[in-house]
PDB file of C-alpha atoms in Angstrom:
ATOM      1  CA  MET G   1      53.192 -25.072 229.100  1.00 65.00           C
ATOM      2  CA  MET G   2      53.934 -28.739 228.378  1.00 76.00           C
ATOM      3  CA  ILE G   3      55.299 -30.747 231.306  1.00 85.00           C
ATOM      4  CA  GLU G   4      58.149 -32.008 229.114  1.00 84.00           C
ATOM      5  CA  ILE G   5      59.371 -28.462 228.447  1.00 85.00           C
ATOM      6  CA  TRP G   6      59.044 -27.496 232.103  1.00 89.00           C
ATOM      7  CA  SER G   7      60.940 -30.634 233.195  1.00 90.00           C
ATOM      8  CA  ALA G   8      63.749 -29.864 230.756  1.00 89.00           C
ATOM      9  CA  PHE G   9      63.918 -26.323 232.153  1.00 88.00           C
ATOM     10  CA  VAL G  10      64.130 -27.631 235.737  1.00 91.00           C
ATOM     11  CA  LEU G  11      66.966 -29.982 234.782  1.00 90.00           C
ATOM     12  CA  ALA G  12      68.853 -27.214 233.001  1.00 85.00           C
ATOM     13  CA  VAL G  13      68.499 -24.842 235.984  1.00 87.00           C
ATOM     14  CA  VAL G  14      69.631 -27.526 238.444  1.00 87.00           C
ATOM     15  CA  VAL G  15      72.773 -28.114 236.395  1.00 81.00           C
ATOM     16  CA  PHE G  16      73.318 -24.341 236.157  1.00 78.00           C
ATOM     17  CA  CYS G  17      72.989 -23.958 239.945  1.00 80.00           C
ATOM     18  CA  ILE G  18      75.215 -26.899 240.853  1.00 76.00           C
ATOM     19  CA  ILE G  19      78.211 -25.306 239.113  1.00 72.00           C
ATOM     20  CA  PRO G  20      79.636 -22.796 241.647  1.00 69.00           C
ATOM     21  CA  GLY G  21      79.951 -19.257 240.307  1.00 74.00           C
ATOM     22  CA  PRO G  22      80.709 -15.855 241.872  1.00 75.00           C
ATOM     23  CA  THR G  23      77.340 -15.711 243.662  1.00 81.00           C
ATOM     24  CA  VAL G  24      77.731 -19.135 245.307  1.00 82.00           C
ATOM     25  CA  ILE G  25      81.294 -18.330 246.341  1.00 79.00           C
ATOM     26  CA  LEU G  26      80.109 -14.982 247.703  1.00 80.00           C
ATOM     27  CA  VAL G  27      77.392 -16.471 249.912  1.00 83.00           C
ATOM     28  CA  MET G  28      79.663 -19.242 251.181  1.00 81.00           C
ATOM     29  CA  GLY G  29      82.380 -16.716 251.980  1.00 77.00           C
ATOM     30  CA  GLN G  30      79.922 -14.485 253.829  1.00 80.00           C
ATOM     31  CA  ALA G  31      78.418 -17.454 255.692  1.00 81.00           C
ATOM     32  CA  MET G  32      81.876 -18.596 256.772  1.00 76.00           C
ATOM     33  CA  ALA G  33      82.519 -15.114 258.128  1.00 74.00           C
ATOM     34  CA  HIS G  34      79.142 -14.477 259.805  1.00 76.00           C
ATOM     35  CA  GLY G  35      77.617 -17.866 260.613  1.00 75.00           C
ATOM     36  CA  LYS G  36      74.036 -19.126 260.240  1.00 76.00           C
ATOM     37  CA  LYS G  37      72.502 -15.686 260.854  1.00 80.00           C
ATOM     38  CA  SER G  38      73.598 -14.863 257.290  1.00 82.00           C
ATOM     39  CA  VAL G  39      71.295 -17.450 255.644  1.00 84.00           C
ATOM     40  CA  VAL G  40      68.118 -15.332 255.371  1.00 89.00           C
ATOM     41  CA  PRO G  41      69.664 -12.016 254.206  1.00 91.00           C
ATOM     42  CA  LEU G  42      71.961 -13.756 251.712  1.00 90.00           C
ATOM     43  CA  VAL G  43      69.180 -15.896 250.200  1.00 91.00           C
ATOM     44  CA  LEU G  44      66.859 -12.887 249.946  1.00 93.00           C
ATOM     45  CA  GLY G  45      69.647 -10.823 248.404  1.00 92.00           C
ATOM     46  CA  VAL G  46      70.417 -13.443 245.754  1.00 92.00           C
ATOM     47  CA  LEU G  47      66.725 -13.944 244.901  1.00 93.00           C
ATOM     48  CA  SER G  48      66.163 -10.195 244.595  1.00 93.00           C
ATOM     49  CA  GLY G  49      69.269  -9.872 242.448  1.00 90.00           C
ATOM     50  CA  ASP G  50      68.220 -12.711 240.148  1.00 90.00           C
ATOM     51  CA  PHE G  51      64.728 -11.242 239.816  1.00 90.00           C
ATOM     52  CA  VAL G  52      66.194  -7.869 238.818  1.00 87.00           C
ATOM     53  CA  ALA G  53      68.627  -9.533 236.391  1.00 84.00           C
ATOM     54  CA  MET G  54      65.814 -11.473 234.723  1.00 84.00           C
ATOM     55  CA  SER G  55      63.636  -8.359 234.547  1.00 83.00           C
ATOM     56  CA  LEU G  56      66.463  -6.340 232.983  1.00 78.00           C
ATOM     57  CA  SER G  57      67.017  -9.139 230.497  1.00 76.00           C
ATOM     58  CA  LEU G  58      63.351  -9.154 229.481  1.00 75.00           C
ATOM     59  CA  LEU G  59      63.440  -5.366 229.136  1.00 76.00           C
ATOM     60  CA  GLY G  60      66.234  -5.651 226.590  1.00 69.00           C
ATOM     61  CA  LEU G  61      69.365  -4.809 228.598  1.00 58.00           C
ATOM     62  CA  GLY G  62      70.703  -8.298 227.945  1.00 54.00           C
ATOM     63  CA  VAL G  63      70.720  -7.641 224.209  1.00 59.00           C
ATOM     64  CA  VAL G  64      72.524  -4.341 224.782  1.00 60.00           C
ATOM     65  CA  LEU G  65      75.148  -6.046 226.964  1.00 58.00           C
ATOM     66  CA  ALA G  66      75.619  -8.779 224.384  1.00 59.00           C
ATOM     67  CA  THR G  67      76.428  -6.205 221.703  1.00 65.00           C
ATOM     68  CA  SER G  68      78.184  -3.506 223.757  1.00 67.00           C
ATOM     69  CA  ALA G  69      81.673  -4.527 224.859  1.00 68.00           C
ATOM     70  CA  GLN G  70      82.151  -1.288 226.789  1.00 72.00           C
ATOM     71  CA  LEU G  71      79.011  -1.631 228.925  1.00 69.00           C
ATOM     72  CA  PHE G  72      79.752  -5.291 229.556  1.00 69.00           C
ATOM     73  CA  LEU G  73      83.266  -4.433 230.772  1.00 76.00           C
ATOM     74  CA  ILE G  74      81.992  -1.615 233.016  1.00 75.00           C
ATOM     75  CA  LEU G  75      79.572  -3.916 234.831  1.00 71.00           C
ATOM     76  CA  LYS G  76      82.086  -6.754 234.950  1.00 72.00           C
ATOM     77  CA  TRP G  77      84.875  -4.687 236.516  1.00 80.00           C
ATOM     78  CA  PHE G  78      82.450  -3.083 238.956  1.00 76.00           C
ATOM     79  CA  GLY G  79      81.641  -6.584 240.156  1.00 73.00           C
ATOM     80  CA  VAL G  80      85.336  -7.511 240.334  1.00 78.00           C
ATOM     81  CA  CYS G  81      86.197  -4.440 242.422  1.00 83.00           C
ATOM     82  CA  TYR G  82      83.220  -4.967 244.732  1.00 77.00           C
ATOM     83  CA  LEU G  83      84.125  -8.616 245.352  1.00 76.00           C
ATOM     84  CA  LEU G  84      87.734  -7.630 246.084  1.00 83.00           C
ATOM     85  CA  TYR G  85      86.458  -5.019 248.535  1.00 80.00           C
ATOM     86  CA  LEU G  86      84.263  -7.601 250.283  1.00 76.00           C
ATOM     87  CA  GLY G  87      87.167 -10.037 250.415  1.00 78.00           C
ATOM     88  CA  TYR G  88      89.425  -7.425 251.994  1.00 82.00           C
ATOM     89  CA  LYS G  89      86.748  -6.483 254.546  1.00 76.00           C
ATOM     90  CA  THR G  90      86.294 -10.143 255.478  1.00 74.00           C
ATOM     91  CA  LEU G  91      90.032 -10.777 255.805  1.00 77.00           C
ATOM     92  CA  THR G  92      90.507  -7.759 258.062  1.00 78.00           C
ATOM     93  CA  ALA G  93      87.289  -8.102 260.112  1.00 69.00           C
ATOM     94  CA  GLN G  94      87.613  -8.110 263.891  1.00 67.00           C
ATOM     95  CA  ILE G  95      86.531 -11.289 265.662  1.00 60.00           C
ATOM     96  CA  GLU G  96      83.876 -10.484 268.273  1.00 59.00           C
ATOM     97  CA  PRO G  97      83.526 -12.543 271.478  1.00 55.00           C
ATOM     98  CA  GLU G  98      80.452 -14.730 271.834  1.00 53.00           C
ATOM     99  CA  GLY G  99      77.324 -12.750 272.788  1.00 49.00           C
ATOM    100  CA  ASP G 100      78.646  -9.310 271.828  1.00 47.00           C
ATOM    101  CA  ASP G 101      77.157  -9.090 268.353  1.00 45.00           C
ATOM    102  CA  THR G 102      73.426  -9.136 269.191  1.00 43.00           C
ATOM    103  CA  ALA G 103      72.952  -5.431 268.572  1.00 38.00           C
ATOM    104  CA  LYS G 104      74.591  -5.685 265.176  1.00 42.00           C
ATOM    105  CA  VAL G 105      72.475  -8.473 263.679  1.00 41.00           C
ATOM    106  CA  SER G 106      70.034  -6.105 261.951  1.00 38.00           C
ATOM    107  CA  LYS G 107      72.717  -3.879 260.463  1.00 46.00           C
ATOM    108  CA  SER G 108      74.940  -6.741 259.346  1.00 71.00           C
ATOM    109  CA  GLY G 109      71.924  -8.544 257.880  1.00 81.00           C
ATOM    110  CA  LEU G 110      71.067  -5.519 255.744  1.00 85.00           C
ATOM    111  CA  SER G 111      74.684  -5.244 254.654  1.00 86.00           C
ATOM    112  CA  MET G 112      74.819  -8.923 253.652  1.00 86.00           C
ATOM    113  CA  PHE G 113      71.547  -8.554 251.731  1.00 91.00           C
ATOM    114  CA  LYS G 114      73.003  -5.568 249.855  1.00 88.00           C
ATOM    115  CA  ASP G 115      76.215  -7.419 249.015  1.00 85.00           C
ATOM    116  CA  ALA G 116      74.399 -10.488 247.664  1.00 88.00           C
ATOM    117  CA  PHE G 117      71.919  -8.336 245.743  1.00 90.00           C
ATOM    118  CA  LEU G 118      74.541  -6.173 244.017  1.00 86.00           C
ATOM    119  CA  VAL G 119      76.843  -9.038 243.055  1.00 83.00           C
ATOM    120  CA  THR G 120      73.920 -11.046 241.630  1.00 85.00           C
ATOM    121  CA  ALA G 121      71.915  -8.278 239.944  1.00 82.00           C
ATOM    122  CA  LEU G 122      74.893  -6.577 238.282  1.00 76.00           C
ATOM    123  CA  ASN G 123      76.536  -9.723 236.968  1.00 74.00           C
ATOM    124  CA  PRO G 124      76.519  -9.030 233.200  1.00 70.00           C
ATOM    125  CA  LYS G 125      77.001 -12.686 232.350  1.00 69.00           C
ATOM    126  CA  ASP G 126      73.756 -13.616 234.129  1.00 73.00           C
ATOM    127  CA  ILE G 127      71.783 -10.881 232.348  1.00 73.00           C
ATOM    128  CA  VAL G 128      73.035 -12.044 228.947  1.00 69.00           C
ATOM    129  CA  PHE G 129      72.450 -15.674 229.977  1.00 72.00           C
ATOM    130  CA  PHE G 130      68.776 -15.042 230.714  1.00 77.00           C
ATOM    131  CA  VAL G 131      68.304 -13.499 227.274  1.00 73.00           C
ATOM    132  CA  ALA G 132      69.707 -16.605 225.593  1.00 72.00           C
ATOM    133  CA  PHE G 133      68.270 -19.142 228.048  1.00 76.00           C
ATOM    134  CA  LEU G 134      64.645 -18.340 228.827  1.00 75.00           C
ATOM    135  CA  PRO G 135      63.381 -18.031 225.214  1.00 74.00           C
ATOM    136  CA  GLN G 136      64.443 -21.626 224.524  1.00 78.00           C
ATOM    137  CA  PHE G 137      61.616 -22.841 226.781  1.00 83.00           C
ATOM    138  CA  ILE G 138      58.867 -20.525 225.542  1.00 80.00           C
ATOM    139  CA  THR G 139      56.121 -22.007 223.358  1.00 80.00           C
ATOM    140  CA  PRO G 140      55.181 -19.346 220.760  1.00 75.00           C
ATOM    141  CA  PHE G 141      51.514 -20.333 220.461  1.00 78.00           C
ATOM    142  CA  GLU G 142      50.751 -20.167 224.209  1.00 80.00           C
ATOM    143  CA  PRO G 143      50.337 -17.084 226.452  1.00 82.00           C
ATOM    144  CA  ILE G 144      53.844 -15.627 226.852  1.00 80.00           C
ATOM    145  CA  THR G 145      53.253 -13.853 230.160  1.00 81.00           C
ATOM    146  CA  PHE G 146      52.011 -16.982 231.930  1.00 86.00           C
ATOM    147  CA  GLN G 147      54.984 -18.987 230.677  1.00 85.00           C
ATOM    148  CA  LEU G 148      57.463 -16.325 231.810  1.00 83.00           C
ATOM    149  CA  VAL G 149      55.890 -16.222 235.278  1.00 86.00           C
ATOM    150  CA  VAL G 150      56.111 -20.016 235.592  1.00 89.00           C
ATOM    151  CA  LEU G 151      59.720 -20.120 234.390  1.00 88.00           C
ATOM    152  CA  MET G 152      60.833 -17.230 236.600  1.00 88.00           C
ATOM    153  CA  PHE G 153      59.096 -18.679 239.675  1.00 92.00           C
ATOM    154  CA  THR G 154      60.648 -22.091 238.976  1.00 92.00           C
ATOM    155  CA  PHE G 155      64.109 -20.599 238.509  1.00 91.00           C
ATOM    156  CA  LEU G 156      63.917 -18.540 241.710  1.00 92.00           C
ATOM    157  CA  SER G 157      62.626 -21.526 243.703  1.00 93.00           C
ATOM    158  CA  ILE G 158      65.540 -23.722 242.627  1.00 93.00           C
ATOM    159  CA  VAL G 159      68.014 -20.915 243.272  1.00 90.00           C
ATOM    160  CA  ALA G 160      66.540 -20.404 246.762  1.00 92.00           C
ATOM    161  CA  LEU G 161      67.023 -24.084 247.637  1.00 92.00           C
ATOM    162  CA  ASN G 162      70.530 -24.106 246.196  1.00 90.00           C
ATOM    163  CA  ILE G 163      71.708 -20.936 247.952  1.00 90.00           C
ATOM    164  CA  THR G 164      70.063 -21.991 251.228  1.00 90.00           C
ATOM    165  CA  PHE G 165      71.979 -25.276 251.142  1.00 89.00           C
ATOM    166  CA  TYR G 166      75.355 -23.679 250.434  1.00 86.00           C
ATOM    167  CA  THR G 167      74.840 -20.876 252.953  1.00 87.00           C
ATOM    168  CA  PHE G 168      73.459 -23.062 255.738  1.00 85.00           C
ATOM    169  CA  PHE G 169      76.259 -25.600 255.255  1.00 84.00           C
ATOM    170  CA  ALA G 170      78.993 -22.969 255.453  1.00 80.00           C
ATOM    171  CA  GLY G 171      77.237 -21.157 258.304  1.00 78.00           C
ATOM    172  CA  ALA G 172      76.761 -24.353 260.295  1.00 78.00           C
ATOM    173  CA  MET G 173      80.466 -25.094 259.979  1.00 75.00           C
ATOM    174  CA  ARG G 174      81.231 -21.634 261.336  1.00 72.00           C
ATOM    175  CA  GLU G 175      78.776 -21.974 264.248  1.00 70.00           C
ATOM    176  CA  ARG G 176      80.330 -25.251 265.379  1.00 72.00           C
ATOM    177  CA  ILE G 177      83.665 -23.541 265.865  1.00 67.00           C
ATOM    178  CA  LYS G 178      83.845 -21.441 269.024  1.00 62.00           C
ATOM    179  CA  SER G 179      87.527 -20.522 269.342  1.00 63.00           C
ATOM    180  CA  VAL G 180      88.666 -17.089 268.198  1.00 66.00           C
ATOM    181  CA  SER G 181      91.623 -18.517 266.275  1.00 71.00           C
ATOM    182  CA  ALA G 182      89.372 -20.906 264.343  1.00 67.00           C
ATOM    183  CA  LYS G 183      86.918 -18.101 263.509  1.00 66.00           C
ATOM    184  CA  ARG G 184      89.832 -15.989 262.293  1.00 74.00           C
ATOM    185  CA  TRP G 185      90.781 -18.891 260.024  1.00 75.00           C
ATOM    186  CA  PHE G 186      87.208 -19.004 258.699  1.00 68.00           C
ATOM    187  CA  ASN G 187      87.432 -15.278 257.955  1.00 72.00           C
ATOM    188  CA  CYS G 188      90.630 -15.887 255.998  1.00 80.00           C
ATOM    189  CA  LEU G 189      88.960 -18.721 254.097  1.00 74.00           C
ATOM    190  CA  GLY G 190      85.861 -16.623 253.399  1.00 71.00           C
ATOM    191  CA  GLY G 191      87.881 -13.593 252.314  1.00 75.00           C
ATOM    192  CA  SER G 192      90.013 -15.729 250.019  1.00 80.00           C
ATOM    193  CA  ALA G 193      86.843 -17.237 248.500  1.00 73.00           C
ATOM    194  CA  LEU G 194      85.483 -13.760 247.757  1.00 74.00           C
ATOM    195  CA  MET G 195      88.735 -12.780 246.052  1.00 80.00           C
ATOM    196  CA  ALA G 196      88.582 -16.015 244.063  1.00 78.00           C
ATOM    197  CA  ALA G 197      85.068 -15.027 242.987  1.00 71.00           C
ATOM    198  CA  ALA G 198      86.532 -11.722 241.803  1.00 75.00           C
ATOM    199  CA  GLY G 199      89.002 -13.672 239.691  1.00 78.00           C
ATOM    200  CA  ILE G 200      86.212 -15.761 238.161  1.00 70.00           C
ATOM    201  CA  THR G 201      84.251 -12.610 237.355  1.00 68.00           C
ATOM    202  CA  ALA G 202      87.330 -10.981 235.799  1.00 76.00           C
ATOM    203  CA  SER G 203      87.721 -13.975 233.451  1.00 74.00           C
ATOM    204  CA  MET G 204      84.183 -13.661 232.083  1.00 64.00           C
ATOM    205  CA  GLN G 205      83.843 -13.024 228.366  1.00 63.00           C
ATOM    206  CA  ARG G 206      80.831 -11.906 226.375  1.00 54.00           C
ATOM    207  CA  VAL G 207      78.746 -14.700 224.870  1.00 50.00           C
TER     208      VAL G 207
END
């Protein structure tokens, strides 16, 4: 793969990641609600979801979604409903005193991983996007598999840095606030962000 093509791909992915979408809003909302302990499960969930979305795209599901309005709508409204559910759960979550949540870290981490994975992997717009995006940077006369591995690894690396930044920033803000009333405000902000992400997802149209 030529360095010029790879550099253009990196630039395109950086621009794609900078623009906040449902996944970024999701991880920031969850980080505001749960603090810095959410960084690892959320990043792993997003990376796993993106890997699945890219794999589904390469297997041909992206083409099916691009041509099937019904399937696209089913996945889209599943994502909308799930984001609304997460927003409601965040808004109504009980605020635990400092030091009382140690036993729940493992369970909550798995739950956050699942939330990030589902929202990312089942985003129909991302699956269709990969179908239209990745082939633009493939050189026909070079080994296809090697190029796909390089592009996928590059994409996931940039996404990991991007999501880590957003999540750590939001989580650090939460950790600096110790009062129960302030944490309740962060929950309201995080829940509202998740519901906003649901609205963004609902507005998606097929490409």
